[in-house]
Short mmCIF file of C-alpha atoms in Angstrom, two decimals:
data_model
loop_
_atom_site.label_atom_id
_atom_site.label_comp_id
_atom_site.label_asym_id
_atom_site.label_seq_id
_atom_site.Cartn_x
_atom_site.Cartn_y
_atom_site.Cartn_z
CA UNK A 39 0.00 0.00 0.00
CA UNK A 40 1.52 3.33 -1.03
CA UNK A 41 2.05 6.25 1.35
CA UNK A 42 -0.57 8.46 -0.35
CA UNK A 43 -3.29 5.84 0.10
CA UNK A 44 -2.37 5.38 3.75
CA UNK A 45 -2.70 9.14 4.30
CA UNK A 46 -6.10 9.16 2.61
CA UNK A 47 -7.33 6.30 4.79
CA UNK A 48 -6.09 8.01 7.97
CA UNK A 49 -7.77 11.29 7.02
CA UNK A 50 -11.00 9.47 6.23
CA UNK A 51 -10.93 7.67 9.59
CA UNK A 52 -10.29 10.93 11.42
CA UNK A 53 -13.14 12.63 9.55
CA UNK A 54 -15.50 9.75 10.28
CA UNK A 55 -14.61 9.76 13.98
CA UNK A 56 -15.08 13.53 14.22
CA UNK A 57 -18.42 13.36 12.44
CA UNK A 58 -19.59 10.56 14.75
CA UNK A 59 -18.59 12.48 17.90
CA UNK A 60 -20.31 15.64 16.66
CA UNK A 61 -23.48 13.71 15.79
CA UNK A 62 -23.53 12.04 19.21
CA UNK A 63 -23.05 15.43 20.93
CA UNK A 64 -25.93 16.95 18.97
CA UNK A 65 -28.21 14.08 19.94
CA UNK A 66 -27.17 14.42 23.60
CA UNK A 67 -27.95 18.15 23.51
CA UNK A 68 -31.32 17.44 21.92
CA UNK A 69 -32.19 14.86 24.57
CA UNK A 70 -31.10 17.22 27.36
CA UNK A 71 -33.32 20.01 26.06
CA UNK A 72 -36.35 17.72 25.78
CA UNK A 73 -35.75 16.09 29.19
CA UNK A 74 -38.99 15.71 31.13
CA UNK A 75 -37.50 17.00 34.38
CA UNK A 76 -36.66 20.44 33.01
CA UNK A 77 -38.72 23.28 34.46
CA UNK A 78 -41.80 24.36 32.52
CA UNK A 79 -40.58 27.96 32.53
CA UNK A 80 -37.37 26.85 30.82
CA UNK A 81 -39.25 25.20 27.98
CA UNK A 82 -41.01 28.51 27.32
CA UNK A 83 -37.63 30.27 26.96
CA UNK A 84 -36.30 27.76 24.42
CA UNK A 85 -38.05 29.42 21.49
CA UNK A 86 -36.10 32.67 21.74
CA UNK A 87 -32.89 31.27 23.25
CA UNK A 88 -32.44 28.41 20.74
CA UNK A 89 -30.28 26.21 23.01
CA UNK A 90 -29.85 23.41 20.45
CA UNK A 91 -28.14 25.68 17.94
CA UNK A 92 -26.21 27.57 20.63
CA UNK A 93 -24.74 24.60 22.48
CA UNK A 94 -23.92 22.80 19.24
CA UNK A 95 -22.08 25.90 18.02
CA UNK A 96 -20.13 26.06 21.28
CA UNK A 97 -19.12 22.39 20.90
CA UNK A 98 -20.56 21.29 24.24
CA UNK A 99 -20.00 17.55 24.58
CA UNK A 100 -20.33 14.75 27.17
CA UNK A 101 -17.70 14.39 29.91
CA UNK A 102 -16.52 18.00 29.60
CA UNK A 103 -16.15 20.67 32.28
CA UNK A 104 -18.10 23.87 31.66
CA UNK A 105 -17.92 27.13 33.58
CA UNK A 106 -21.22 29.03 33.38
CA UNK A 107 -20.38 32.66 34.21
CA UNK A 108 -23.20 34.88 35.53
CA UNK A 109 -25.43 31.84 35.29
CA UNK A 110 -28.41 33.60 36.84
CA UNK A 111 -31.20 31.17 37.68
CA UNK A 112 -29.40 28.35 35.85
CA UNK A 113 -31.36 27.99 32.60
CA UNK A 114 -28.25 26.91 30.68
CA UNK A 115 -26.66 25.25 33.71
CA UNK A 116 -29.41 22.64 33.81
CA UNK A 117 -29.14 21.76 30.13
CA UNK A 118 -25.35 21.66 30.40
CA UNK A 119 -25.56 19.36 33.42
CA UNK A 120 -27.36 16.72 31.39
CA UNK A 121 -25.19 17.17 28.30
CA UNK A 122 -21.87 16.66 30.11
CA UNK A 123 -23.32 13.76 32.11
CA UNK A 124 -22.03 12.06 35.28
CA UNK A 125 -18.41 12.16 34.09
CA UNK A 126 -18.61 15.87 33.34
CA UNK A 127 -18.99 18.95 35.52
CA UNK A 128 -20.77 22.30 35.41
CA UNK A 129 -19.51 25.16 37.56
CA UNK A 130 -22.33 27.62 38.22
CA UNK A 131 -21.06 31.12 38.94
CA UNK A 132 -22.90 34.22 40.14
CA UNK A 133 -21.86 37.38 41.93
CA UNK A 134 -23.81 39.57 44.38
CA UNK A 135 -25.56 41.47 41.59
CA UNK A 136 -26.91 38.33 39.91
CA UNK A 137 -27.77 36.65 43.20
CA UNK A 138 -29.90 39.64 44.14
CA UNK A 139 -32.20 38.88 41.21
CA UNK A 140 -31.72 35.17 40.56
CA UNK A 141 -30.36 33.60 43.74
CA UNK A 142 -33.69 32.33 45.03
CA UNK A 143 -34.64 30.78 41.70
CA UNK A 144 -31.24 29.09 41.42
CA UNK A 145 -31.54 27.63 44.91
CA UNK A 146 -34.98 26.26 44.07
CA UNK A 147 -33.59 24.74 40.86
CA UNK A 148 -30.73 22.99 42.64
CA UNK A 149 -32.71 22.07 45.78
CA UNK A 150 -29.56 21.99 47.92
CA UNK A 151 -27.85 19.51 45.64
CA UNK A 152 -30.81 17.16 45.25
CA UNK A 153 -30.98 18.12 41.55
CA UNK A 154 -28.10 18.36 39.06
CA UNK A 155 -25.56 16.58 41.25
CA UNK A 156 -22.72 17.10 38.76
CA UNK A 157 -22.83 20.86 39.31
CA UNK A 158 -20.83 23.03 41.68
CA UNK A 159 -22.18 26.41 42.74
CA UNK A 160 -19.74 29.27 43.32
CA UNK A 161 -21.09 32.60 44.57
CA UNK A 162 -18.25 35.11 44.41
CA UNK A 163 -17.09 38.31 42.77
CA UNK A 164 -15.76 37.58 39.30
CA UNK A 165 -12.56 39.41 40.24
CA UNK A 166 -11.97 36.83 42.98
CA UNK A 167 -12.96 33.64 41.15
CA UNK A 168 -10.18 31.05 41.22
CA UNK A 169 -10.05 27.63 39.55
CA UNK A 170 -7.24 25.23 38.69
CA UNK A 171 -5.19 26.09 35.64
CA UNK A 172 -6.21 24.26 32.44
CA UNK A 173 -9.21 22.69 34.18
CA UNK A 174 -12.11 23.92 32.03
CA UNK A 175 -13.12 22.90 28.51
CA UNK A 176 -15.67 25.63 27.88
CA UNK A 177 -16.63 28.96 29.42
CA UNK A 178 -20.11 30.30 28.73
CA UNK A 179 -20.94 33.96 29.26
CA UNK A 180 -24.57 34.41 28.28
CA UNK A 181 -26.00 37.95 28.34
CA UNK A 182 -23.35 38.99 30.82
CA UNK A 183 -20.37 40.56 29.09
CA UNK A 184 -22.08 43.96 29.18
CA UNK A 185 -22.20 43.58 32.97
CA UNK A 186 -18.44 43.95 33.00
CA UNK A 187 -19.35 47.62 32.61
CA UNK A 188 -22.41 47.70 34.86
CA UNK A 189 -21.59 49.18 38.25
CA UNK A 190 -23.94 48.79 41.20
CA UNK A 191 -23.92 51.49 43.86
CA UNK A 192 -21.06 50.91 46.31
CA UNK A 193 -20.19 47.70 44.45
CA UNK A 194 -16.84 46.41 43.29
CA UNK A 195 -16.04 47.26 39.68
CA UNK A 196 -15.06 44.33 37.49
CA UNK A 197 -11.47 44.44 36.29
CA UNK A 198 -11.95 43.24 32.70
CA UNK A 199 -8.24 42.66 32.02
CA UNK A 200 -7.87 40.55 35.17
CA UNK A 201 -11.03 38.55 34.49
CA UNK A 202 -10.12 37.70 30.89
CA UNK A 203 -6.65 36.65 32.05
CA UNK A 204 -8.36 34.32 34.54
CA UNK A 205 -10.48 32.85 31.72
CA UNK A 206 -7.33 32.12 29.77
CA UNK A 207 -5.74 30.51 32.80
CA UNK A 208 -8.77 28.32 33.58
CA UNK A 209 -9.24 27.08 30.02
CA UNK A 210 -7.50 24.08 28.55
CA UNK A 211 -5.52 24.62 25.32
CA UNK A 212 -7.96 25.10 22.43
CA UNK A 213 -10.78 25.55 24.93
CA UNK A 214 -13.79 27.66 23.99
CA UNK A 215 -15.27 30.86 25.34
CA UNK A 216 -18.86 31.23 24.13
CA UNK A 217 -20.31 34.73 24.44
CA UNK A 218 -23.88 35.87 23.81
CA UNK A 219 -25.01 39.42 24.49
CA UNK A 220 -27.50 42.15 23.68
CA UNK A 221 -26.22 44.10 20.70
CA UNK A 222 -25.54 47.84 20.98
CA UNK A 223 -25.14 50.24 18.10
CA UNK A 224 -21.82 50.10 16.29
CA UNK A 225 -19.43 52.48 17.99
CA UNK A 226 -21.40 52.63 21.24
CA UNK A 227 -19.12 53.25 24.27
CA UNK A 228 -18.42 50.68 26.96
CA UNK A 229 -20.69 52.39 29.48
CA UNK A 230 -23.65 51.38 27.29
CA UNK A 231 -23.36 48.19 29.31
CA UNK A 232 -24.44 50.24 32.31
CA UNK A 233 -27.03 52.48 30.67
CA UNK A 234 -28.77 50.17 28.18
CA UNK A 235 -27.44 46.75 29.25
CA UNK A 236 -26.05 46.28 25.75
CA UNK A 237 -22.56 46.20 24.26
CA UNK A 238 -21.00 46.81 20.87
CA UNK A 239 -19.85 43.39 19.58
CA UNK A 240 -16.60 44.95 18.35
CA UNK A 241 -15.65 45.81 21.93
CA UNK A 242 -16.01 42.15 22.88
CA UNK A 243 -14.02 40.99 19.89
CA UNK A 244 -11.26 43.55 20.52
CA UNK A 245 -10.91 42.80 24.23
CA UNK A 246 -10.98 39.04 23.77
CA UNK A 247 -8.36 39.23 21.03
CA UNK A 248 -6.16 41.47 23.17
CA UNK A 249 -6.46 38.92 26.00
CA UNK A 250 -4.99 36.23 23.74
CA UNK A 251 -8.09 34.48 22.39
CA UNK A 252 -8.71 33.92 18.70
CA UNK A 253 -12.09 34.71 17.15
CA UNK A 254 -13.50 31.40 15.90
CA UNK A 255 -16.82 32.29 14.34
CA UNK A 256 -20.29 33.66 14.95
CA UNK A 257 -23.86 32.41 14.80
CA UNK A 258 -26.70 34.66 13.66
CA UNK A 259 -29.75 32.76 14.94
CA UNK A 260 -30.43 35.38 17.65
CA UNK A 261 -30.03 38.47 15.46
CA UNK A 262 -33.08 40.74 15.11
CA UNK A 263 -32.87 43.46 12.46
CA UNK A 264 -35.99 45.21 13.84
CA UNK A 265 -34.48 45.74 17.29
CA UNK A 266 -34.16 49.41 18.28
CA UNK A 267 -30.66 49.38 19.78
CA UNK A 268 -31.20 52.76 21.40
CA UNK A 269 -33.62 51.18 23.89
CA UNK A 270 -32.84 49.54 27.19
CA UNK A 271 -33.26 45.80 26.92
CA UNK A 272 -36.15 45.93 29.40
CA UNK A 273 -38.07 48.16 26.98
CA UNK A 274 -37.91 45.68 24.09
CA UNK A 275 -41.06 43.60 23.77
CA UNK A 276 -40.90 39.85 24.46
CA UNK A 277 -37.16 39.87 25.05
CA UNK A 278 -36.57 40.13 21.32
CA UNK A 279 -33.34 42.10 21.42
CA UNK A 280 -30.77 41.45 18.73
CA UNK A 281 -28.10 39.25 20.27
CA UNK A 282 -24.72 38.33 18.86
CA UNK A 283 -23.20 34.87 19.41
CA UNK A 284 -19.39 34.71 19.30
CA UNK A 285 -17.02 31.78 19.76
CA UNK A 286 -13.40 32.26 20.80
CA UNK A 287 -10.56 29.74 21.15
CA UNK A 288 -7.80 29.65 23.73
CA UNK A 289 -4.60 29.81 21.66
#
């Protein structure tokens, strides 16, 4: 057998294996979303959050470790818990600001560890979050990057440079950071995160690149061309803001 043919066979085997793994991951995500034990309120949110497309795009797979930043009440945390399975792990993070609004709902979801036993809850300022180096496969930051620039009265301000450096430290090589956020007008300043709870996607791309991550693609399933980006997100009917979905890789 000549060398060229051997190379072709190896490439074909690698392609077949990759395709099989991706197909199995997609089916696992689908089953996790349709799981009968999910909360009824979560099912209602699926239509405008599109978790199947989102988690497939972010390459979420069984047995992985996922850090869910600003997880809120745990909508994604629950789906992730079932996708990664008993050999995987989901780290659910919130700070004081998010706990003020979502802490009770998250506690009810977890029921003191009786549900989603492969999750770990960490309530701490993002500036102070510490995990082992190269211990996380994927970091999800859903509708929270703009909060890097939201400042509560008498609250600690997030140090963006420090936090992104922590993300890079926590992630394994080639690990993914998946970011979804409410889109601001092009050229909008960073403090739009405080005033409108939106952010210019170019700010995210620029800061992530500067922190050493490579932009690895975008998904447009949550874009809404009719969204008035001058409005606060609370003033947009039915939560139909235009949201960008970016994927970054840890170089």
